[in-house]
XYZ file of C-alpha atoms in Angstrom:
696
model
C 17.524 9.803 -16.980
C 17.649 10.531 -20.724
C 14.449 10.847 -22.729
C 14.139 7.908 -25.165
C 13.160 8.475 -28.754
C 9.350 8.045 -29.102
C 8.335 4.715 -30.596
C 5.528 6.312 -32.600
C 8.010 8.741 -34.176
C 9.812 5.787 -35.788
C 8.262 5.549 -39.223
C 8.913 3.002 -41.878
C 10.340 -0.303 -40.555
C 6.775 -1.645 -40.291
C 7.854 -5.256 -39.734
C 10.258 -4.247 -36.980
C 7.654 -2.228 -35.113
C 4.985 -4.894 -35.523
C 7.250 -7.708 -34.276
C 8.200 -5.697 -31.180
C 4.583 -4.776 -30.435
C 3.396 -8.372 -30.801
C 5.948 -9.459 -28.228
C 4.883 -6.619 -25.938
C 1.316 -7.950 -26.128
C 2.364 -11.591 -25.666
C 5.931 -12.418 -24.553
C 4.994 -16.074 -25.188
C 5.621 -15.363 -28.897
C 9.274 -15.902 -28.005
C 11.097 -12.654 -28.644
C 12.430 -11.134 -31.821
C 15.774 -11.100 -33.602
C 16.429 -7.938 -35.614
C 18.924 -8.377 -38.446
C 20.174 -5.489 -40.511
C 22.848 -3.066 -41.544
C 24.197 -0.464 -39.152
C 22.248 2.750 -38.636
C 18.739 1.365 -39.211
C 17.117 2.306 -35.872
C 17.384 -1.203 -34.410
C 18.532 -0.065 -30.966
C 16.378 3.067 -31.099
C 13.223 1.017 -31.627
C 13.992 -1.436 -28.832
C 14.732 1.268 -26.278
C 11.618 3.176 -27.332
C 9.447 0.093 -26.834
C 10.369 -0.268 -23.151
C 8.530 2.981 -22.366
C 5.298 1.601 -23.860
C 5.159 -1.606 -21.832
C 2.604 -1.188 -19.015
C 3.789 -0.870 -15.423
C 4.161 -4.007 -13.325
C 3.159 -4.559 -9.704
C 5.927 -6.161 -7.604
C 6.334 -7.419 -4.062
C 8.031 -4.720 -2.017
C 11.631 -5.663 -1.269
C 11.717 -8.696 -3.598
C 14.843 -8.642 -5.753
C 13.167 -10.929 -8.300
C 10.118 -8.755 -9.087
C 7.517 -11.259 -7.891
C 3.886 -10.475 -8.710
C 2.025 -9.876 -5.391
C -1.072 -11.467 -6.939
C 0.788 -14.693 -7.810
C 4.200 -14.772 -6.115
C 6.729 -17.401 -7.127
C 6.609 -20.107 -4.416
C 10.289 -20.936 -5.103
C 11.511 -17.313 -5.004
C 14.873 -17.089 -3.192
C 13.549 -14.012 -1.343
C 10.281 -15.787 -0.426
C 7.983 -16.997 0.781
C 5.837 -13.926 0.161
C 2.758 -14.122 2.332
C 0.272 -11.250 2.230
C 1.626 -7.752 2.054
C 0.982 -5.197 -0.625
C 2.661 -4.534 -3.890
C 4.125 -1.464 -5.519
C 3.840 -0.420 -9.154
C 6.951 0.420 -11.129
C 7.844 0.728 -14.824
C 8.865 -2.440 -16.634
C 12.641 -2.602 -16.841
C 14.718 -2.789 -19.950
C 17.966 -4.605 -19.147
C 20.851 -4.568 -21.620
C 23.260 -7.499 -21.809
C 26.702 -6.269 -22.900
C 28.736 -8.394 -25.311
C 31.553 -8.796 -22.795
C 29.337 -9.934 -19.892
C 30.440 -12.905 -17.817
C 28.293 -15.909 -16.943
C 28.038 -14.705 -13.325
C 26.808 -11.301 -14.475
C 24.112 -12.946 -16.570
C 22.732 -15.629 -14.243
C 23.955 -14.339 -10.874
C 26.636 -15.498 -8.488
C 26.723 -17.644 -5.377
C 28.967 -16.747 -2.450
C 30.836 -20.051 -2.374
C 32.790 -19.118 0.747
C 29.617 -18.598 2.811
C 28.001 -21.664 1.268
C 30.899 -23.866 2.424
C 31.492 -22.258 5.807
C 27.924 -21.414 6.891
C 25.760 -23.587 4.674
C 23.682 -20.610 3.459
C 22.697 -19.723 -0.094
C 24.028 -16.198 -0.428
C 22.940 -15.356 -3.960
C 23.564 -12.143 -5.862
C 20.987 -11.891 -8.691
C 22.147 -11.342 -12.261
C 20.691 -9.712 -15.332
C 18.179 -12.534 -15.866
C 16.600 -11.652 -12.524
C 16.625 -7.928 -13.286
C 14.853 -8.547 -16.622
C 11.994 -10.603 -15.101
C 8.661 -9.164 -16.322
C 10.510 -6.657 -18.489
C 12.732 -6.536 -21.596
C 16.138 -8.161 -22.019
C 17.959 -6.479 -24.885
C 21.078 -8.056 -26.404
C 22.819 -5.825 -28.913
C 25.166 -7.680 -31.293
C 23.808 -11.021 -30.068
C 25.850 -12.806 -32.741
C 29.055 -11.703 -30.989
C 28.107 -13.213 -27.610
C 29.901 -16.377 -26.558
C 27.842 -19.437 -27.389
C 27.416 -20.578 -23.785
C 25.939 -17.181 -22.820
C 23.487 -17.344 -25.716
C 22.513 -20.858 -24.610
C 21.888 -19.684 -21.046
C 19.686 -16.744 -21.932
C 17.711 -18.665 -24.558
C 17.118 -21.538 -22.118
C 15.842 -19.046 -19.549
C 13.595 -17.451 -22.169
C 12.179 -20.856 -23.126
C 11.625 -22.148 -19.562
C 10.708 -18.885 -17.858
C 13.234 -19.593 -15.114
C 16.962 -19.377 -14.452
C 18.946 -22.079 -12.671
C 22.328 -21.550 -11.033
C 24.215 -24.717 -10.080
C 27.570 -24.525 -8.334
C 29.234 -27.420 -6.491
C 26.013 -28.888 -5.153
C 24.435 -25.532 -4.305
C 21.507 -24.572 -6.536
C 19.229 -21.557 -6.871
C 16.195 -21.218 -9.100
C 14.179 -18.071 -9.772
C 11.538 -16.971 -12.262
C 12.812 -15.165 -15.349
C 10.166 -14.317 -17.919
C 11.031 -11.461 -20.225
C 10.684 -10.094 -23.719
C 13.908 -11.134 -25.452
C 15.134 -8.839 -28.203
C 18.407 -9.379 -30.044
C 19.938 -7.207 -32.735
C 22.774 -8.086 -35.080
C 24.593 -7.039 -38.218
C 24.981 -10.160 -40.422
C 28.247 -8.792 -41.834
C 29.826 -9.507 -38.439
C 28.841 -13.170 -38.368
C 25.782 -15.378 -38.062
C 24.132 -17.190 -35.203
C 24.040 -20.969 -35.405
C 20.769 -22.282 -36.922
C 19.761 -24.006 -33.684
C 20.118 -20.688 -31.842
C 18.256 -18.803 -34.550
C 15.393 -21.226 -34.030
C 15.052 -20.166 -30.387
C 13.997 -16.642 -31.363
C 10.270 -16.539 -32.022
C 10.326 -13.932 -34.796
C 12.954 -12.387 -37.006
C 12.940 -9.134 -38.956
C 15.257 -7.902 -41.706
C 15.734 -4.126 -41.660
C 17.411 -1.794 -44.135
C 17.567 1.936 -44.614
C 15.106 3.382 -47.119
C 16.463 4.428 -50.510
C 13.673 6.984 -50.988
C 15.116 10.528 -50.713
C 11.929 11.993 -49.188
C 11.881 9.390 -46.426
C 15.562 9.907 -45.666
C 14.982 13.670 -45.463
C 12.295 13.128 -42.843
C 14.585 10.736 -40.934
C 17.207 13.456 -40.644
C 14.655 16.172 -39.842
C 13.155 14.223 -36.945
C 16.491 13.102 -35.599
C 17.851 16.642 -35.556
C 14.700 17.884 -33.821
C 15.059 15.187 -31.174
C 18.760 15.925 -30.614
C 18.055 19.660 -30.228
C 15.411 19.178 -27.497
C 14.559 15.551 -26.561
C 11.887 16.531 -24.008
C 10.027 18.857 -26.372
C 10.205 16.324 -29.200
C 8.852 13.570 -26.941
C 6.047 15.878 -25.753
C 4.887 16.338 -29.363
C 4.401 12.578 -29.622
C 2.940 12.012 -26.147
C -0.621 11.621 -27.441
C 0.356 8.927 -29.948
C 2.480 7.185 -27.312
C -0.437 7.067 -24.847
C -2.791 5.756 -27.532
C -0.353 2.989 -28.494
C 0.185 2.091 -24.833
C -3.578 1.786 -24.372
C -3.798 -0.409 -27.462
C -1.189 -2.792 -26.011
C -3.221 -3.059 -22.789
C -6.436 -3.685 -24.749
C -4.787 -6.373 -26.892
C -3.449 -8.111 -23.786
C -6.950 -8.166 -22.314
C -8.475 -9.495 -25.534
C -5.833 -12.165 -26.182
C -7.395 -14.934 -23.983
C -10.640 -14.627 -25.960
C -9.101 -15.114 -29.406
C -10.141 -18.367 -31.107
C -7.649 -20.267 -33.255
C -9.875 -22.444 -35.411
C -9.090 -25.732 -37.088
C -8.830 -24.110 -40.512
C -6.143 -21.694 -39.322
C -4.296 -24.500 -37.540
C -4.382 -26.545 -40.736
C -2.933 -23.624 -42.696
C -0.165 -23.219 -40.110
C 0.767 -26.906 -40.207
C 0.625 -27.021 -44.010
C 2.822 -23.916 -44.317
C 5.503 -25.276 -41.986
C 5.463 -28.608 -43.837
C 5.625 -26.921 -47.243
C 8.712 -24.933 -46.279
C 10.353 -27.975 -44.633
C 11.213 -26.297 -41.343
C 12.768 -28.564 -38.722
C 10.903 -29.563 -35.581
C 7.596 -28.250 -34.225
C 8.696 -24.935 -32.701
C 7.808 -23.072 -35.901
C 4.208 -24.343 -35.782
C 3.820 -23.267 -32.152
C 5.359 -19.844 -32.732
C 3.179 -19.274 -35.790
C 0.051 -20.210 -33.823
C 0.917 -17.813 -31.012
C 1.857 -15.045 -33.422
C -1.324 -15.398 -35.482
C -3.406 -15.316 -32.291
C -1.605 -12.194 -31.105
C -2.051 -10.547 -34.509
C -5.805 -11.086 -34.225
C -5.864 -9.545 -30.740
C -3.753 -6.621 -31.982
C -6.313 -6.039 -34.735
C -9.147 -6.136 -32.178
C -10.583 -9.463 -33.390
C -11.398 -12.692 -31.583
C -10.994 -14.915 -34.665
C -7.733 -15.726 -36.461
C -7.914 -15.057 -40.212
C -5.793 -16.264 -43.098
C -4.091 -12.867 -43.244
C -2.908 -13.404 -39.658
C -1.433 -16.775 -40.612
C 0.304 -15.228 -43.621
C 1.823 -12.385 -41.596
C 2.875 -14.825 -38.889
C 4.659 -16.989 -41.477
C 6.603 -14.010 -42.831
C 7.832 -13.201 -39.313
C 8.376 -16.707 -37.907
C 9.731 -18.838 -40.772
C 12.509 -17.090 -42.748
C 15.292 -17.686 -40.208
C 14.180 -21.297 -39.679
C 14.796 -22.259 -43.309
C 18.587 -21.816 -43.186
C 20.395 -25.125 -43.626
C 23.937 -23.727 -43.563
C 25.537 -20.303 -43.040
C 25.623 -19.603 -46.773
C 21.833 -19.756 -47.145
C 20.146 -16.360 -47.201
C 17.079 -16.113 -44.969
C 13.856 -15.508 -46.821
C 10.500 -16.916 -47.869
C 8.923 -17.495 -51.280
C 5.732 -15.464 -50.913
C 4.137 -16.941 -54.012
C 4.576 -20.427 -52.588
C 3.204 -19.186 -49.265
C 0.072 -17.778 -50.913
C -0.476 -20.992 -52.866
C -0.220 -23.067 -49.690
C -2.638 -20.856 -47.771
C -5.109 -20.950 -50.636
C -4.886 -24.723 -50.968
C -5.486 -25.343 -47.269
C -7.820 -22.422 -46.553
C -11.519 -22.417 -45.758
C -13.488 -24.388 -43.196
C -14.398 -22.036 -40.351
C -14.425 -18.753 -42.188
C -10.929 -17.929 -41.006
C -9.630 -18.204 -44.548
C -11.479 -15.057 -45.618
C -9.186 -12.117 -45.905
C -9.919 -8.936 -44.012
C -8.835 -5.798 -45.816
C -8.991 -3.635 -42.703
C -5.725 -1.986 -41.699
C -6.045 -3.094 -38.078
C -2.924 -5.224 -38.178
C -0.702 -2.231 -38.802
C 1.700 -1.559 -35.900
C 0.251 1.891 -35.263
C -2.056 4.459 -36.785
C 0.557 6.511 -38.629
C 0.449 7.143 -42.386
C 2.242 4.555 -44.485
C 4.587 7.140 -45.973
C 6.125 8.184 -42.675
C 9.898 7.854 -42.776
C 12.049 5.979 -40.359
C 14.103 8.010 -37.903
C 17.492 6.557 -37.470
C 19.686 6.426 -34.469
C 22.743 8.587 -34.563
C 23.556 7.031 -37.951
C 25.216 8.757 -40.842
C 22.125 8.960 -43.051
C 24.146 8.094 -46.154
C 24.009 5.035 -48.332
C 25.698 1.965 -46.869
C 29.185 1.118 -48.059
C 29.406 -1.325 -50.876
C 31.124 -4.177 -49.096
C 30.694 -6.684 -51.899
C 33.504 -7.444 -54.285
C 33.611 -5.855 -57.711
C 31.841 -7.819 -60.372
C 34.047 -10.209 -62.222
C 34.954 -9.086 -65.751
C 32.822 -10.780 -68.358
C 34.449 -9.627 -71.581
C 33.719 -12.336 -74.115
C 36.502 -10.998 -76.341
C 39.212 -11.667 -73.785
C 41.857 -14.037 -75.049
C 41.994 -17.591 -73.645
C 43.901 -18.285 -70.465
C 47.567 -19.015 -71.079
C 48.728 -22.531 -70.495
C 50.826 -23.239 -67.435
C 53.933 -23.525 -69.574
C 53.340 -20.033 -71.010
C 53.472 -18.233 -67.690
C 57.127 -17.379 -67.997
C 56.405 -15.153 -70.992
C 55.875 -11.386 -70.915
C 53.296 -10.097 -68.453
C 49.776 -9.844 -69.867
C 48.194 -6.505 -70.537
C 45.802 -5.220 -67.911
C 42.707 -7.384 -68.043
C 44.304 -9.765 -70.510
C 44.313 -13.474 -69.752
C 41.602 -13.077 -67.147
C 38.688 -15.434 -66.845
C 35.394 -14.707 -65.196
C 34.528 -16.443 -61.973
C 33.515 -20.107 -62.048
C 31.078 -21.732 -59.671
C 32.446 -23.794 -56.830
C 31.970 -27.517 -56.541
C 29.759 -28.929 -53.795
C 31.287 -28.543 -50.313
C 32.240 -31.586 -48.269
C 33.190 -32.418 -44.693
C 36.888 -31.723 -44.136
C 39.486 -33.234 -41.864
C 40.119 -31.512 -38.549
C 42.910 -28.921 -38.688
C 44.173 -27.336 -35.472
C 46.848 -25.047 -34.113
C 49.511 -26.695 -31.925
C 49.975 -25.959 -28.243
C 47.551 -24.617 -25.658
C 45.971 -21.235 -26.343
C 43.882 -18.755 -24.379
C 41.732 -17.317 -27.138
C 37.986 -16.856 -27.469
C 35.876 -19.952 -26.903
C 35.357 -22.063 -30.000
C 35.778 -25.606 -31.282
C 39.086 -25.842 -33.096
C 42.275 -25.882 -30.985
C 43.084 -26.769 -27.385
C 42.914 -23.825 -24.982
C 42.474 -22.786 -21.372
C 38.826 -21.803 -21.112
C 36.089 -21.182 -18.558
C 34.250 -24.267 -19.804
C 35.623 -27.729 -20.457
C 37.235 -30.539 -18.537
C 38.933 -29.686 -15.244
C 42.702 -30.108 -15.448
C 43.910 -28.598 -12.162
C 43.537 -25.814 -9.633
C 45.133 -22.462 -8.828
C 44.620 -19.504 -6.540
C 41.904 -17.244 -7.964
C 42.909 -14.029 -9.685
C 40.108 -11.650 -8.785
C 36.578 -13.022 -8.375
C 36.253 -16.776 -7.933
C 34.139 -18.175 -10.767
C 34.763 -21.940 -10.884
C 35.499 -23.527 -7.502
C 37.749 -26.578 -7.337
C 36.107 -28.159 -4.299
C 38.666 -30.886 -3.565
C 41.592 -28.464 -3.796
C 39.791 -25.965 -1.542
C 39.081 -28.591 1.126
C 42.671 -29.832 0.863
C 43.961 -26.284 1.422
C 41.667 -25.615 4.399
C 41.971 -28.987 6.179
C 45.400 -28.534 7.850
C 44.273 -25.319 9.583
C 41.045 -26.475 11.248
C 42.492 -26.918 14.770
C 44.336 -23.590 14.627
C 41.121 -21.879 13.554
C 39.242 -23.284 16.531
C 36.854 -25.534 14.674
C 34.366 -27.052 17.110
C 31.357 -28.151 15.019
C 30.759 -30.088 11.865
C 31.255 -27.171 9.483
C 34.544 -26.601 7.714
C 36.222 -23.306 8.614
C 37.085 -21.858 5.199
C 38.874 -18.611 4.563
C 39.412 -16.733 1.364
C 43.043 -17.856 1.088
C 41.838 -21.474 0.964
C 39.684 -21.030 -2.135
C 40.997 -22.581 -5.321
C 39.938 -21.795 -8.865
C 39.479 -24.750 -11.198
C 41.573 -24.588 -14.351
C 39.827 -26.046 -17.346
C 40.760 -27.059 -20.845
C 38.389 -26.689 -23.763
C 38.568 -25.453 -27.320
C 39.183 -22.041 -28.816
C 38.317 -20.403 -32.105
C 41.204 -19.333 -34.310
C 41.822 -16.864 -37.101
C 41.860 -18.954 -40.286
C 43.499 -16.891 -43.030
C 43.050 -18.301 -46.524
C 45.667 -17.414 -49.149
C 44.219 -18.495 -52.491
C 46.171 -18.752 -55.741
C 43.974 -17.303 -58.531
C 46.654 -17.240 -61.231
C 46.627 -18.696 -64.710
C 48.105 -22.006 -63.588
C 44.943 -22.533 -61.508
C 42.562 -21.276 -64.159
C 41.388 -24.538 -65.700
C 37.666 -24.363 -65.006
C 37.387 -27.860 -63.581
C 40.357 -27.345 -61.284
C 39.237 -23.922 -60.038
C 35.765 -25.248 -59.359
C 37.260 -28.013 -57.213
C 39.536 -25.514 -55.444
C 36.623 -23.223 -54.623
C 34.648 -26.209 -53.379
C 37.513 -27.119 -51.056
C 37.830 -23.560 -49.692
C 34.052 -23.383 -49.260
C 34.237 -26.627 -47.290
C 36.944 -25.178 -45.068
C 34.834 -22.038 -44.583
C 31.899 -24.156 -43.474
C 34.212 -25.946 -41.056
C 35.418 -22.563 -39.749
C 31.805 -21.488 -39.188
C 31.052 -24.618 -37.194
C 34.196 -24.166 -35.111
C 33.448 -20.460 -34.410
C 36.573 -19.098 -36.106
C 37.282 -15.734 -37.625
C 38.241 -15.938 -41.283
C 40.101 -13.775 -43.779
C 40.826 -14.111 -47.484
C 43.930 -13.076 -49.444
C 44.148 -13.768 -53.164
C 47.098 -13.393 -55.531
C 47.271 -13.241 -59.320
C 48.899 -11.138 -62.033
C 51.426 -8.827 -60.359
C 49.946 -8.405 -56.869
C 48.099 -9.833 -53.902
C 44.820 -8.454 -52.557
C 43.037 -8.675 -49.220
C 39.687 -9.819 -50.599
C 38.197 -9.955 -47.098
C 39.776 -8.610 -43.894
C 39.467 -10.937 -40.888
C 35.823 -11.201 -39.860
C 33.376 -13.532 -38.127
C 31.153 -13.539 -41.215
C 32.079 -16.677 -43.132
C 29.222 -16.117 -45.563
C 30.891 -12.841 -46.604
C 34.024 -14.860 -47.376
C 31.938 -17.306 -49.407
C 30.532 -14.442 -51.497
C 34.052 -13.103 -52.211
C 35.172 -16.590 -53.162
C 32.332 -17.184 -55.615
C 33.108 -13.973 -57.532
C 36.869 -14.552 -57.676
C 38.239 -14.321 -61.254
C 41.426 -16.077 -62.323
C 44.287 -15.496 -64.727
C 47.747 -14.001 -65.041
C 51.035 -14.846 -63.415
C 51.608 -16.340 -59.965
C 53.064 -13.815 -57.469
C 53.356 -16.364 -54.654
C 55.718 -14.242 -52.547
C 53.319 -11.272 -52.772
C 50.474 -13.446 -51.479
C 52.512 -14.714 -48.540
C 53.790 -11.228 -47.660
C 50.274 -9.793 -47.802
C 49.181 -12.576 -45.439
C 52.092 -11.684 -43.147
C 50.914 -8.060 -43.021
C 47.345 -9.115 -42.206
C 48.476 -11.424 -39.388
C 50.790 -8.756 -37.944
C 47.893 -6.300 -37.626
C 45.575 -8.947 -36.176
C 48.138 -9.944 -33.553
C 48.085 -6.364 -32.286
C 44.277 -6.231 -32.314
C 43.649 -9.605 -30.687
C 46.869 -11.177 -29.382
C 45.036 -14.088 -27.727
C 43.529 -15.394 -30.984
C 46.031 -17.674 -32.670
C 46.194 -17.852 -36.482
C 46.058 -20.796 -38.846
C 47.383 -20.040 -42.344
C 45.773 -22.068 -45.142
C 47.560 -21.623 -48.501
C 45.629 -22.998 -51.492
C 47.985 -23.338 -54.485
C 49.750 -25.702 -56.824
C 53.057 -24.240 -55.592
C 54.098 -22.569 -58.852
C 55.675 -19.107 -58.682
C 56.288 -16.872 -61.719
C 57.136 -13.245 -62.437
C 60.236 -11.324 -61.419
C 63.757 -12.607 -60.786
C 63.882 -16.012 -59.069
C 60.224 -16.092 -57.942
C 60.557 -19.530 -56.332
C 63.334 -18.322 -54.001
C 61.298 -15.219 -53.121
C 58.333 -17.425 -52.249
C 60.522 -19.625 -50.060
C 61.899 -16.627 -48.152
C 58.379 -15.290 -47.554
C 57.278 -18.723 -46.338
C 60.201 -18.998 -43.913
C 59.213 -15.631 -42.444
C 55.889 -17.188 -41.355
C 57.718 -20.230 -39.978
C 60.092 -18.023 -37.946
C 57.097 -16.383 -36.239
C 55.570 -19.740 -35.346
C 52.484 -19.426 -37.545
C 50.752 -22.783 -37.915
C 50.097 -23.493 -41.577
C 48.600 -25.927 -44.058
C 49.168 -25.999 -47.810
C 46.307 -27.427 -49.861
C 48.104 -28.906 -52.888
C 46.014 -28.233 -56.008
C 48.432 -29.780 -58.490
C 46.772 -32.313 -60.775
C 47.734 -34.624 -63.602
C 49.940 -37.713 -63.870
C 53.205 -35.736 -63.551
C 53.534 -33.706 -60.358
C 56.409 -31.407 -59.408
C 55.827 -31.426 -55.641
C 56.154 -27.636 -55.404
C 53.301 -27.251 -52.914
C 54.882 -29.805 -50.590
C 58.204 -27.928 -50.769
C 56.343 -24.735 -49.894
C 54.816 -26.493 -46.885
C 58.325 -27.421 -45.787
C 59.434 -23.786 -45.927
C 56.335 -22.768 -43.951
C 57.074 -25.395 -41.323
C 53.616 -26.813 -41.900
C 51.985 -29.701 -43.678
C 50.669 -30.340 -47.180
C 47.454 -32.121 -48.107
C 46.010 -32.784 -51.524
C 42.423 -31.918 -52.361
C 41.499 -35.590 -52.011
C 43.261 -35.961 -48.659
C 41.409 -32.920 -47.322
C 38.156 -34.865 -47.257
C 37.191 -36.355 -43.906
C 36.239 -39.615 -45.636
C 39.466 -39.818 -47.630
C 40.694 -43.382 -48.159
C 44.164 -42.175 -47.217
C 42.945 -42.051 -43.614
C 45.375 -39.278 -42.701
C 44.208 -36.937 -39.930
C 46.009 -33.745 -40.821
C 46.493 -32.138 -37.426
C 48.962 -29.313 -37.946
C 50.679 -30.115 -34.679
C 52.624 -33.152 -35.813
C 54.040 -31.614 -38.952
C 54.736 -28.337 -37.187
C 56.703 -30.109 -34.451
C 58.728 -32.122 -36.953
C 59.460 -29.090 -39.093
C 60.649 -26.972 -36.165
C 62.703 -29.831 -34.716
C 64.621 -30.796 -37.829
C 64.656 -28.290 -40.665
C 66.683 -30.607 -42.857
C 65.020 -33.953 -42.251
C 61.700 -33.459 -44.032
C 60.640 -35.960 -46.612
C 60.419 -35.013 -50.256
C 56.791 -33.818 -49.901
C 57.345 -31.716 -46.763
C 54.865 -33.722 -44.667
C 55.068 -35.015 -41.157
C 56.355 -38.547 -40.895
């Protein structure tokens, strides 16, 4: 077994260490979500914590780690009557991103359940983690139904497995720790709310601290055992402090003044529901016990708010988590006093350990260098730049570099969009956009299982076994079922798609009011993609070229940032934009062939620059149509006279065109723009489209 990095050797990251230690003292706090850039010791800290958690006493032979002093009366391995226990270290169980539902909650032997009427249950990771730590790295990349299952178990302290009338329940209380890199996508707000605490981590920019990070990491890599031995004293002291805080916790008094501050703080920051109040109360109580006190002070309430509230204030994926500390202090001061808990204590007892404040943070095997600058370059803001050329001037000579460019404009308010989907039946990752064969959804049929049976189709199984009962010598009431009789249920649900936005940022789109409306529409579609669990990408075209502003990612807020800083101006290289999109989709098909794309082109349909730009754009569009790429053109043309160029482009793409007004879900036009109808019409009769290229 490898020697983990010592927890007390991790310096810096005070909030991260404190949040983990508070949960080690009281798992009732509800776990912790660690958000931050790569290489910031997230995984190192979690694995180091598992060594500090005190040993647990378990019933010998119980697969569910029952406490011999208070065994679970409903334990599947019970009842446990008398008998001694055995001490063992608390487990740290890791849930891999690609885990199946059966691996997480356990699996029932359906064949034995049908044939013998016995509950043959193989425990999953939730059983292994009971009374220990369940660590989920990249929790934002887990399928939603798996996140729901583990968070429900964390909230109820038990796991339930229900399969075709056979049910098993077992205790599952654990310290839940999730880590994530926000650049790879966000958790839904309702799932964020299920984590008790959240911590934002980032690498230090202080050279001295970074030097010490590297020095300690190299020393650990050279001789892990010797490095751990140097920190053994501090580790033992911290372990003893956790035990002492656990013992003191039942004696801590949460007075009315502190409760009033907690309630006032949650109301002031307008958090939804009551979970925030409960988590803050538990956290403040645990902070007092960690500091060796039996009374909760205002400083405990303040620290609890900074750990428990930031992630609960997000209203949509584009909101950055955070808390206004000045407002927090004002609220605590206004509602303080009463029982003496409002007095601040300047003692350093609430620090996560006794190390000096200037200790650096050892990283994992990270690179130690500054993080890449993923943000887009700042939009030019040269006030001397000449005005944007009018649409009619775009056929003139190409502008000089930087000429004719306008700085970015703010987007209009987002709105709820109509549902767009990809035609046919896919098999991509679970989501909420297009029809697909999935593990969850309505049952549509049955088939022979390929590998392990996961979803039994009971009627089809009985139908397959029934004709053979006499030949198999059935004599009792039980059904004689063999493996060849088992049938897997086929189900239809929804998948997430790759939504690739191709946005025209040329001079013809540069009128500030129009570009603001266009950005508002794309932002609305991004919000829709977030809710439907899609991946998104962003290609822009202007001047002489097209640019991949954002490669396909699950982080829709990253796409929103790129969109907000998008400048406009120059000619309209439509064909370049479509060809760049073709290149992006070709690479993504090789990376993830099961995820189907939806191409969303946002343009007024104009094409300028080079010989016959309109024909070049049409040829590029027909290339997408030949490969079966579902597409939508958002027609941004405005004014009383319209040329219908965007609709003609939609015809070449084999897709559909919608105006900005028709894109709204509450549009008076009442047109539900499902791509399927237009796509079918376009593929069936290339020459019979109407003048606007839309489905009849």
